Amino acid sequence: GENVEQHPSTLSVQEGDSAVIKCTYSDSASNYFPWYKQELGKRPQLIIDIRSNVGEKKDQRIAVTLNKTAKHFSLHITETQPEDSAVYFCAAYAGFGNEKLTFGTGTRLTIIP
Amino acid sequence: DARVTQTPRHKVTEMGQEVTMRCQPILGHNTVFWYRQTMMQGLELLAYFRNRAPLDDSGMPKDRFSAEMPDATLATLKIQPSEPRDSAVYFCASGSPFDRGQTEAFFGQGTRLTVV
């Protein structure tokens, strides 16, 4: 089955700097890669996703890149702000016939004012 | 504002008791996931359903856990008997086929279970 690894497990950056979180996956059939943000005591919420037919996607200060050959994808947050502090999860989904949505172990991001 | 509804939000029970958690997926979503979240394990997939049929429950301890979808508006996760190590937050999420570009997985607010 699918195995998703996520690094680092914790990350601290100065406000205004960039943060990068990396994930690798094992199932070459995976074709959908969402990123979720979870604030303390709340549910995970989607912040950005990418499908296998594109290599990069941006939404304001957030971007995701995908390298299907190497089976890894990354989340980039630029100009970080205190409200970006949260736990971030990557996930991979293999599609019809193997419809698990498998999550990485999470990255606790702390923005230092 | 469509949302996934989970009940109860909090549950404290004694070891050995039966616990039932309920989830109402978003109307029209045909895929339902159950996840367990602990500090150590992140989001652990327990089971998921497609069109009410269980597709995979390999992540679930079969001797004490069971998951069902009696109808399209209700998914249940049951623990019998409960143990202290089952203490965690249990999330339900629903969605439609992601590979067809339809929708994301929406999470409910979770059930925080404490077994004493």
CSV table of N, CA, C and O in Angstrom, one decimal, chain B:
chain,number,residue,atom,x,y,z
B,1,ASP,N,-23.9,26.2,4.2
B,1,ASP,CA,-22.5,25.8,4.3
B,1,ASP,C,-22.5,24.3,4.6
B,1,ASP,O,-22.7,23.9,5.7
B,2,ALA,N,-22.2,23.5,3.6
B,2,ALA,CA,-22.1,22.0,3.8
B,2,ALA,C,-21.0,21.6,4.7
B,2,ALA,O,-19.9,22.2,4.6
B,3,ARG,N,-21.2,20.7,5.6
B,3,ARG,CA,-20.2,20.3,6.5
B,3,ARG,C,-20.4,18.9,7.0
B,3,ARG,O,-21.5,18.4,6.9
B,4,VAL,N,-19.3,18.2,7.4
B,4,VAL,CA,-19.4,16.9,8.0
B,4,VAL,C,-19.7,17.0,9.5
B,4,VAL,O,-19.0,17.8,10.1
B,5,THR,N,-20.7,16.3,9.9
B,5,THR,CA,-21.1,16.4,11.3
B,5,THR,C,-20.8,15.2,12.1
B,5,THR,O,-21.1,14.1,11.7
B,6,GLN,N,-20.1,15.3,13.2
B,6,GLN,CA,-19.7,14.2,14.0
B,6,GLN,C,-20.3,14.4,15.4
B,6,GLN,O,-20.3,15.5,16.0
B,7,THR,N,-20.8,13.3,16.0
B,7,THR,CA,-21.3,13.2,17.3
B,7,THR,C,-20.8,12.0,18.0
B,7,THR,O,-20.7,10.9,17.4
B,8,PRO,N,-20.6,12.0,19.4
B,8,PRO,CA,-20.5,13.3,20.1
B,8,PRO,C,-19.2,14.0,19.9
B,8,PRO,O,-18.3,13.4,19.3
B,9,ARG,N,-19.0,15.2,20.4
B,9,ARG,CA,-17.8,15.9,20.2
B,9,ARG,C,-16.7,15.4,21.2
B,9,ARG,O,-15.5,15.4,21.0
B,10,HIS,N,-17.2,15.1,22.4
B,10,HIS,CA,-16.4,14.6,23.5
B,10,HIS,C,-17.0,13.4,24.1
B,10,HIS,O,-18.3,13.3,24.2
B,11,LYS,N,-16.2,12.4,24.5
B,11,LYS,CA,-16.8,11.2,25.2
B,11,LYS,C,-15.7,10.7,26.2
B,11,LYS,O,-14.6,10.5,25.8
B,12,VAL,N,-16.2,10.6,27.4
B,12,VAL,CA,-15.3,10.0,28.5
B,12,VAL,C,-16.0,8.7,28.9
B,12,VAL,O,-17.2,8.8,29.2
B,13,THR,N,-15.3,7.6,28.9
B,13,THR,CA,-15.9,6.4,29.2
B,13,THR,C,-15.0,5.5,30.0
B,13,THR,O,-13.8,5.7,30.0
B,14,GLU,N,-15.5,4.5,30.7
B,14,GLU,CA,-14.7,3.6,31.4
B,14,GLU,C,-14.2,2.4,30.6
B,14,GLU,O,-14.9,2.0,29.7
B,15,MET,N,-13.1,2.0,30.9
B,15,MET,CA,-12.5,0.8,30.2
B,15,MET,C,-13.5,-0.3,30.2
B,15,MET,O,-14.1,-0.6,31.2
B,16,GLY,N,-13.7,-1.0,29.0
B,16,GLY,CA,-14.6,-2.1,28.9
B,16,GLY,C,-16.0,-1.7,28.3
B,16,GLY,O,-16.7,-2.6,27.9
B,17,GLN,N,-16.3,-0.4,28.3
B,17,GLN,CA,-17.6,0.0,27.9
B,17,GLN,C,-17.6,0.1,26.3
B,17,GLN,O,-16.5,0.3,25.7
B,18,GLU,N,-18.8,0.1,25.8
B,18,GLU,CA,-18.9,0.2,24.3
B,18,GLU,C,-19.0,1.7,24.0
B,18,GLU,O,-19.6,2.5,24.7
B,19,VAL,N,-18.4,2.1,22.9
B,19,VAL,CA,-18.4,3.5,22.4
B,19,VAL,C,-18.8,3.5,21.0
B,19,VAL,O,-18.3,2.7,20.1
B,20,THR,N,-19.8,4.3,20.6
B,20,THR,CA,-20.2,4.5,19.3
B,20,THR,C,-20.1,5.9,18.9
B,20,THR,O,-20.6,6.8,19.5
B,21,MET,N,-19.4,6.2,17.8
B,21,MET,CA,-19.2,7.5,17.2
B,21,MET,C,-19.9,7.6,15.9
B,21,MET,O,-19.9,6.6,15.1
B,22,ARG,N,-20.6,8.7,15.6
B,22,ARG,CA,-21.4,8.9,14.4
B,22,ARG,C,-20.9,10.0,13.5
B,22,ARG,O,-20.3,11.0,14.0
B,23,CYS,N,-21.2,9.8,12.3
B,23,CYS,CA,-20.7,10.8,11.3
B,23,CYS,C,-21.8,11.0,10.2
B,23,CYS,O,-22.3,10.0,9.7
B,24,GLN,N,-22.2,12.2,9.9
B,24,GLN,CA,-23.1,12.5,8.8
B,24,GLN,C,-22.2,13.2,7.7
B,24,GLN,O,-21.8,14.3,7.9
B,25,PRO,N,-22.0,12.4,6.6
B,25,PRO,CA,-21.2,13.0,5.6
B,25,PRO,C,-22.0,14.1,4.8
B,25,PRO,O,-23.2,14.3,5.0
B,26,ILE,N,-21.2,14.9,4.1
B,26,ILE,CA,-21.9,15.9,3.2
B,26,ILE,C,-22.8,15.2,2.2
B,26,ILE,O,-22.3,14.3,1.5
B,27,LEU,N,-24.0,15.8,2.0
B,27,LEU,CA,-24.9,15.2,1.1
B,27,LEU,C,-24.3,15.1,-0.3
B,27,LEU,O,-23.8,16.2,-0.8
B,28,GLY,N,-24.4,14.0,-0.9
B,28,GLY,CA,-23.8,13.8,-2.3
B,28,GLY,C,-22.4,13.2,-2.3
B,28,GLY,O,-22.0,12.8,-3.4
B,29,HIS,N,-21.7,13.3,-1.2
B,29,HIS,CA,-20.4,12.6,-1.1
B,29,HIS,C,-20.5,11.1,-1.0
B,29,HIS,O,-21.3,10.6,-0.2
B,30,ASN,N,-19.7,10.4,-1.8
B,30,ASN,CA,-19.9,8.9,-1.8
B,30,ASN,C,-18.7,8.2,-1.2
B,30,ASN,O,-18.7,7.0,-1.2
B,31,THR,N,-17.7,9.0,-0.7
B,31,THR,CA,-16.6,8.3,0.0
B,31,THR,C,-16.5,8.8,1.4
B,31,THR,O,-16.5,10.1,1.6
B,32,VAL,N,-16.4,8.0,2.3
B,32,VAL,CA,-16.3,8.3,3.8
B,32,VAL,C,-15.0,7.6,4.4
B,32,VAL,O,-14.8,6.4,4.2
B,33,PHE,N,-14.2,8.4,5.1
B,33,PHE,CA,-13.0,7.9,5.7
B,33,PHE,C,-13.2,8.1,7.3
B,33,PHE,O,-13.7,9.1,7.7
B,34,TRP,N,-12.6,7.1,8.0
B,34,TRP,CA,-12.4,7.3,9.4
B,34,TRP,C,-10.9,7.3,9.7
B,34,TRP,O,-10.2,6.4,9.3
B,35,TYR,N,-10.5,8.4,10.5
B,35,TYR,CA,-9.1,8.5,10.9
B,35,TYR,C,-9.0,8.6,12.4
B,35,TYR,O,-9.9,9.1,13.0
B,36,ARG,N,-7.9,8.2,12.9
B,36,ARG,CA,-7.6,8.3,14.3
B,36,ARG,C,-6.4,9.2,14.4
B,36,ARG,O,-5.4,8.9,13.7
B,37,GLN,N,-6.5,10.2,15.3
B,37,GLN,CA,-5.3,11.1,15.5
B,37,GLN,C,-4.8,11.0,16.9
B,37,GLN,O,-5.6,11.3,17.9
B,38,THR,N,-3.6,10.6,17.1
B,38,THR,CA,-2.9,10.7,18.4
B,38,THR,C,-1.6,11.6,18.2
B,38,THR,O,-1.2,11.8,17.0
B,39,MET,N,-1.0,12.0,19.3
B,39,MET,CA,0.2,12.8,19.2
B,39,MET,C,1.3,12.0,18.4
B,39,MET,O,2.1,12.5,17.7
B,40,MET,N,1.3,10.7,18.7
B,40,MET,CA,2.4,9.9,18.1
B,40,MET,C,2.2,9.4,16.7
B,40,MET,O,3.1,9.2,15.9
B,41,GLN,N,1.0,9.2,16.3
B,41,GLN,CA,0.7,8.6,15.0
B,41,GLN,C,0.1,9.5,13.9
B,41,GLN,O,-0.2,9.0,12.8
B,42,GLY,N,-0.1,10.7,14.2
B,42,GLY,CA,-0.6,11.6,13.2
B,42,GLY,C,-2.0,11.2,12.8
B,42,GLY,O,-2.8,10.8,13.7
B,43,LEU,N,-2.3,11.2,11.5
B,43,LEU,CA,-3.7,10.8,11.0
B,43,LEU,C,-3.6,9.4,10.5
B,43,LEU,O,-3.1,9.2,9.4
B,44,GLU,N,-4.1,8.5,11.3
B,44,GLU,CA,-4.1,7.1,10.9
B,44,GLU,C,-5.4,6.6,10.3
B,44,GLU,O,-6.4,6.8,11.0
B,45,LEU,N,-5.3,6.1,9.1
B,45,LEU,CA,-6.6,5.7,8.4
B,45,LEU,C,-7.1,4.4,9.0
B,45,LEU,O,-6.3,3.4,9.1
B,46,LEU,N,-8.3,4.4,9.5
B,46,LEU,CA,-8.9,3.1,10.1
B,46,LEU,C,-9.7,2.4,9.1
B,46,LEU,O,-9.6,1.1,9.0
B,47,ALA,N,-10.5,3.1,8.3
B,47,ALA,CA,-11.4,2.4,7.4
B,47,ALA,C,-12.0,3.5,6.4
B,47,ALA,O,-12.0,4.7,6.7
B,48,TYR,N,-12.4,3.0,5.2
B,48,TYR,CA,-13.1,3.9,4.3
B,48,TYR,C,-14.2,3.2,3.5
B,48,TYR,O,-14.1,1.9,3.3
B,49,PHE,N,-15.1,3.9,3.1
B,49,PHE,CA,-16.3,3.4,2.4
B,49,PHE,C,-16.5,4.1,1.1
B,49,PHE,O,-16.2,5.3,1.0
B,50,ARG,N,-16.9,3.4,0.1
B,50,ARG,CA,-17.3,4.0,-1.2
B,50,ARG,C,-18.7,3.5,-1.5
B,50,ARG,O,-19.0,2.3,-1.6
B,51,ASN,N,-19.6,4.5,-1.7
B,51,ASN,CA,-21.0,4.1,-1.9
B,51,ASN,C,-21.6,3.2,-0.9
B,51,ASN,O,-22.2,2.2,-1.2
B,52,ARG,N,-21.2,3.4,0.4
B,52,ARG,CA,-21.6,2.7,1.6
B,52,ARG,C,-20.9,1.4,1.7
B,52,ARG,O,-21.1,0.7,2.8
B,53,ALA,N,-20.2,0.9,0.7
B,53,ALA,CA,-19.5,-0.4,0.9
B,53,ALA,C,-18.1,-0.2,1.5
B,53,ALA,O,-17.4,0.7,1.0
B,54,PRO,N,-17.8,-1.0,2.4
B,54,PRO,CA,-16.4,-0.9,3.0
B,54,PRO,C,-15.4,-1.4,2.0
B,54,PRO,O,-15.5,-2.5,1.5
B,55,LEU,N,-14.4,-0.5,1.7
B,55,LEU,CA,-13.4,-0.9,0.8
B,55,LEU,C,-12.1,-1.4,1.4
B,55,LEU,O,-11.4,-2.2,0.9
B,56,ASP,N,-11.8,-0.9,2.6
B,56,ASP,CA,-10.6,-1.2,3.3
B,56,ASP,C,-10.7,-0.9,4.7
B,56,ASP,O,-11.0,0.3,5.1
B,57,ASP,N,-10.6,-1.8,5.6
B,57,ASP,CA,-10.6,-1.6,7.0
B,57,ASP,C,-9.3,-2.2,7.7
B,57,ASP,O,-9.3,-2.6,8.8
B,58,SER,N,-8.3,-2.3,6.9
B,58,SER,CA,-7.1,-3.0,7.3
B,58,SER,C,-6.4,-2.2,8.4
B,58,SER,O,-5.6,-2.8,9.2
B,59,GLY,N,-6.7,-1.0,8.6
B,59,GLY,CA,-6.0,-0.2,9.6
B,59,GLY,C,-6.7,-0.3,11.0
B,59,GLY,O,-6.3,0.4,11.9
B,60,MET,N,-7.8,-1.0,11.0
B,60,MET,CA,-8.6,-1.1,12.2
B,60,MET,C,-8.4,-2.4,13.0
B,60,MET,O,-8.4,-3.5,12.4
B,61,PRO,N,-8.2,-2.3,14.3
B,61,PRO,CA,-8.1,-3.6,15.1
B,61,PRO,C,-9.5,-4.3,15.0
B,61,PRO,O,-10.5,-3.8,15.6
B,62,LYS,N,-9.5,-5.4,14.4
B,62,LYS,CA,-10.8,-6.1,14.1
B,62,LYS,C,-11.5,-6.7,15.3
B,62,LYS,O,-12.7,-6.8,15.3
B,63,ASP,N,-10.7,-7.0,16.3
B,63,ASP,CA,-11.3,-7.7,17.4
B,63,ASP,C,-12.2,-6.7,18.3
B,63,ASP,O,-13.1,-7.2,19.0
B,64,ARG,N,-11.9,-5.4,18.2
B,64,ARG,CA,-12.7,-4.5,19.0
B,64,ARG,C,-13.4,-3.4,18.2
B,64,ARG,O,-14.3,-2.8,18.7
B,65,PHE,N,-12.9,-3.1,17.0
B,65,PHE,CA,-13.5,-2.0,16.2
B,65,PHE,C,-14.4,-2.5,15.1
B,65,PHE,O,-14.1,-3.6,14.5
B,66,SER,N,-15.4,-1.8,14.8
B,66,SER,CA,-16.2,-2.1,13.7
B,66,SER,C,-16.7,-0.7,13.1
B,66,SER,O,-17.0,0.2,13.8
B,67,ALA,N,-16.8,-0.7,11.8
B,67,ALA,CA,-17.3,0.5,11.1
B,67,ALA,C,-18.4,0.1,10.1
B,67,ALA,O,-18.3,-1.0,9.4
B,68,GLU,N,-19.5,0.9,10.0
B,68,GLU,CA,-20.6,0.6,9.2
B,68,GLU,C,-21.2,1.9,8.6
B,68,GLU,O,-20.9,3.0,9.1
B,69,MET,N,-21.9,1.7,7.5
B,69,MET,CA,-22.7,2.8,6.9
B,69,MET,C,-24.1,2.3,6.7
B,69,MET,O,-24.4,1.8,5.6
B,70,PRO,N,-25.0,2.4,7.7
B,70,PRO,CA,-26.3,1.9,7.6
B,70,PRO,C,-27.1,2.6,6.4
B,70,PRO,O,-28.0,1.9,5.8
B,71,ASP,N,-26.8,3.8,6.2
B,71,ASP,CA,-27.4,4.5,5.0
B,71,ASP,C,-26.5,5.6,4.6
B,71,ASP,O,-25.4,5.8,5.2
B,72,ALA,N,-26.8,6.3,3.5
B,72,ALA,CA,-25.9,7.3,2.9
B,72,ALA,C,-25.7,8.5,3.8
B,72,ALA,O,-24.8,9.3,3.5
B,73,THR,N,-26.5,8.7,4.8
B,73,THR,CA,-26.4,9.8,5.7
B,73,THR,C,-25.7,9.5,7.0
B,73,THR,O,-25.6,10.4,7.8
B,74,LEU,N,-25.3,8.3,7.2
B,74,LEU,CA,-24.8,8.0,8.5
B,74,LEU,C,-23.7,6.9,8.4
B,74,LEU,O,-23.8,5.9,7.8
B,75,ALA,N,-22.5,7.2,9.0
B,75,ALA,CA,-21.4,6.3,9.2
B,75,ALA,C,-21.2,6.2,10.7
B,75,ALA,O,-21.3,7.1,11.4
B,76,THR,N,-20.9,4.9,11.1
B,76,THR,CA,-20.6,4.7,12.6
B,76,THR,C,-19.3,4.0,12.7
B,76,THR,O,-18.9,3.2,11.9
B,77,LEU,N,-18.7,4.3,13.9
B,77,LEU,CA,-17.5,3.6,14.3
B,77,LEU,C,-17.7,3.2,15.7
B,77,LEU,O,-18.0,4.0,16.6
B,78,LYS,N,-17.6,1.9,15.9
B,78,LYS,CA,-17.9,1.3,17.3
B,78,LYS,C,-16.6,0.7,17.8
B,78,LYS,O,-15.9,0.0,17.1
B,79,ILE,N,-16.4,0.8,19.1
B,79,ILE,CA,-15.4,0.2,19.9
B,79,ILE,C,-16.0,-0.6,21.0
B,79,ILE,O,-16.7,-0.1,21.8
B,80,GLN,N,-15.7,-1.9,21.0
B,80,GLN,CA,-16.3,-2.8,22.1
B,80,GLN,C,-15.4,-4.0,22.3
B,80,GLN,O,-15.2,-4.8,21.4
B,81,PRO,N,-14.8,-4.1,23.5
B,81,PRO,CA,-14.7,-3.2,24.6
B,81,PRO,C,-13.7,-2.1,24.4
B,81,PRO,O,-12.6,-2.3,23.8
B,82,SER,N,-13.9,-0.9,25.0
B,82,SER,CA,-12.9,0.1,24.8
B,82,SER,C,-11.7,-0.1,25.8
B,82,SER,O,-11.9,-0.7,26.9
B,83,GLU,N,-10.6,0.4,25.4
B,83,GLU,CA,-9.4,0.3,26.3
B,83,GLU,C,-8.7,1.7,26.4
B,83,GLU,O,-8.9,2.6,25.5
B,84,PRO,N,-7.9,2.0,27.4
B,84,PRO,CA,-7.3,3.3,27.5
B,84,PRO,C,-6.5,3.7,26.3
B,84,PRO,O,-6.4,4.9,26.0
B,85,ARG,N,-5.8,2.7,25.6
B,85,ARG,CA,-5.0,3.0,24.5
B,85,ARG,C,-5.9,3.5,23.3
B,85,ARG,O,-5.3,4.0,22.3
B,86,ASP,N,-7.2,3.4,23.4
B,86,ASP,CA,-8.1,3.9,22.3
B,86,ASP,C,-8.3,5.4,22.4
B,86,ASP,O,-8.9,6.0,21.5
B,87,SER,N,-7.8,6.0,23.5
B,87,SER,CA,-8.0,7.4,23.7
B,87,SER,C,-7.3,8.2,22.6
B,87,SER,O,-6.1,8.0,22.3
B,88,ALA,N,-8.1,9.0,21.9
B,88,ALA,CA,-7.6,9.7,20.7
B,88,ALA,C,-8.7,10.6,20.2
B,88,ALA,O,-9.8,10.7,20.8
B,89,VAL,N,-8.4,11.4,19.2
B,89,VAL,CA,-9.4,12.1,18.4
B,89,VAL,C,-9.8,11.3,17.2
B,89,VAL,O,-8.8,10.9,16.4
B,90,TYR,N,-11.0,11.0,17.0
B,90,TYR,CA,-11.5,10.3,15.8
B,90,TYR,C,-12.1,11.2,14.8
B,90,TYR,O,-13.1,11.9,15.1
B,91,PHE,N,-11.6,11.3,13.6
B,91,PHE,CA,-12.1,12.1,12.6
B,91,PHE,C,-12.8,11.3,11.5
B,91,PHE,O,-12.3,10.3,11.1
B,92,CYS,N,-13.9,11.9,11.0
B,92,CYS,CA,-14.6,11.4,9.9
B,92,CYS,C,-14.4,12.4,8.8
B,92,CYS,O,-14.4,13.6,9.0
B,93,ALA,N,-14.2,11.9,7.5
B,93,ALA,CA,-14.0,12.8,6.4
B,93,ALA,C,-14.9,12.3,5.2
B,93,ALA,O,-15.0,11.1,5.1
B,94,SER,N,-15.4,13.2,4.4
B,94,SER,CA,-16.2,12.7,3.3
B,94,SER,C,-15.7,13.4,2.0
B,94,SER,O,-15.2,14.6,2.1
B,95,GLY,N,-15.9,12.8,0.9
B,95,GLY,CA,-15.6,13.4,-0.4
B,95,GLY,C,-16.1,12.7,-1.6
B,95,GLY,O,-16.9,11.7,-1.4
B,96,SER,N,-15.8,13.1,-2.8
B,96,SER,CA,-16.1,12.4,-4.0
B,96,SER,C,-14.9,12.1,-4.7
B,96,SER,O,-13.8,12.5,-4.3
B,97,PRO,N,-14.9,11.3,-5.7
B,97,PRO,CA,-13.7,10.8,-6.4
B,97,PRO,C,-12.7,12.0,-6.7
B,97,PRO,O,-13.0,12.8,-7.6
B,98,PHE,N,-11.6,12.0,-6.0
B,98,PHE,CA,-10.6,13.1,-6.2
B,98,PHE,C,-10.0,13.1,-7.5
B,98,PHE,O,-9.6,14.1,-8.0
B,99,ASP,N,-9.8,11.9,-8.1
B,99,ASP,CA,-9.1,11.8,-9.3
B,99,ASP,C,-10.0,12.3,-10.5
B,99,ASP,O,-9.5,12.4,-11.6
B,100,ARG,N,-11.2,12.6,-10.2
B,100,ARG,CA,-12.0,13.1,-11.3
B,100,ARG,C,-12.2,14.6,-11.1
B,100,ARG,O,-13.1,15.2,-11.7
B,101,GLY,N,-11.4,15.2,-10.2
B,101,GLY,CA,-11.4,16.6,-10.0
B,101,GLY,C,-12.6,17.1,-9.4
B,101,GLY,O,-13.0,18.3,-9.6
B,102,GLN,N,-13.3,16.3,-8.6
B,102,GLN,CA,-14.6,16.8,-8.1
B,102,GLN,C,-14.5,17.5,-6.8
B,102,GLN,O,-15.0,18.6,-6.7
B,103,THR,N,-13.8,17.0,-5.8
B,103,THR,CA,-13.9,17.7,-4.5
B,103,THR,C,-12.8,17.2,-3.6
B,103,THR,O,-12.1,16.2,-3.9
B,104,GLU,N,-12.5,18.0,-2.6
B,104,GLU,CA,-11.6,17.6,-1.6
B,104,GLU,C,-12.2,16.7,-0.5
B,104,GLU,O,-13.4,16.5,-0.5
B,105,ALA,N,-11.4,16.2,0.4
B,105,ALA,CA,-11.9,15.5,1.6
B,105,ALA,C,-12.2,16.5,2.7
B,105,ALA,O,-11.3,17.3,3.1
B,106,PHE,N,-13.5,16.6,3.1
B,106,PHE,CA,-13.8,17.5,4.2
B,106,PHE,C,-13.9,16.8,5.5
B,106,PHE,O,-14.5,15.7,5.6
B,107,PHE,N,-13.3,17.3,6.5
B,107,PHE,CA,-13.2,16.7,7.8
B,107,PHE,C,-14.3,17.2,8.7
B,107,PHE,O,-14.6,18.4,8.7
B,108,GLY,N,-14.8,16.3,9.5
B,108,GLY,CA,-15.7,16.7,10.6
B,108,GLY,C,-14.8,17.3,11.7
B,108,GLY,O,-13.6,17.3,11.7
B,109,GLN,N,-15.5,17.7,12.8
B,109,GLN,CA,-14.7,18.4,13.9
B,109,GLN,C,-14.1,17.4,14.9
B,109,GLN,O,-13.4,17.7,15.7
B,110,GLY,N,-14.5,16.1,14.7
B,110,GLY,CA,-13.8,15.1,15.4
B,110,GLY,C,-14.6,14.7,16.7
B,110,GLY,O,-15.3,15.5,17.2
B,111,THR,N,-14.3,13.5,17.2
B,111,THR,CA,-14.8,13.1,18.5
B,111,THR,C,-13.6,12.8,19.4
B,111,THR,O,-12.7,12.0,19.0
B,112,ARG,N,-13.4,13.6,20.5
B,112,ARG,CA,-12.3,13.3,21.4
B,112,ARG,C,-12.7,12.3,22.4
B,112,ARG,O,-13.6,12.5,23.2
B,113,LEU,N,-12.1,11.1,22.3
B,113,LEU,CA,-12.5,10.0,23.2
B,113,LEU,C,-11.4,9.8,24.2
B,113,LEU,O,-10.2,9.8,24.0
B,114,THR,N,-11.9,9.7,25.5
B,114,THR,CA,-11.0,9.4,26.6
B,114,THR,C,-11.5,8.2,27.3
B,114,THR,O,-12.7,8.2,27.7
B,115,VAL,N,-10.7,7.2,27.4
B,115,VAL,CA,-11.1,5.9,28.1
B,115,VAL,C,-10.2,5.8,29.4
B,115,VAL,O,-9.0,5.8,29.3
B,116,VAL,N,-10.9,5.8,30.5
B,116,VAL,CA,-10.2,5.8,31.8
B,116,VAL,C,-10.4,4.4,32.5
B,116,VAL,O,-11.2,3.6,32.1
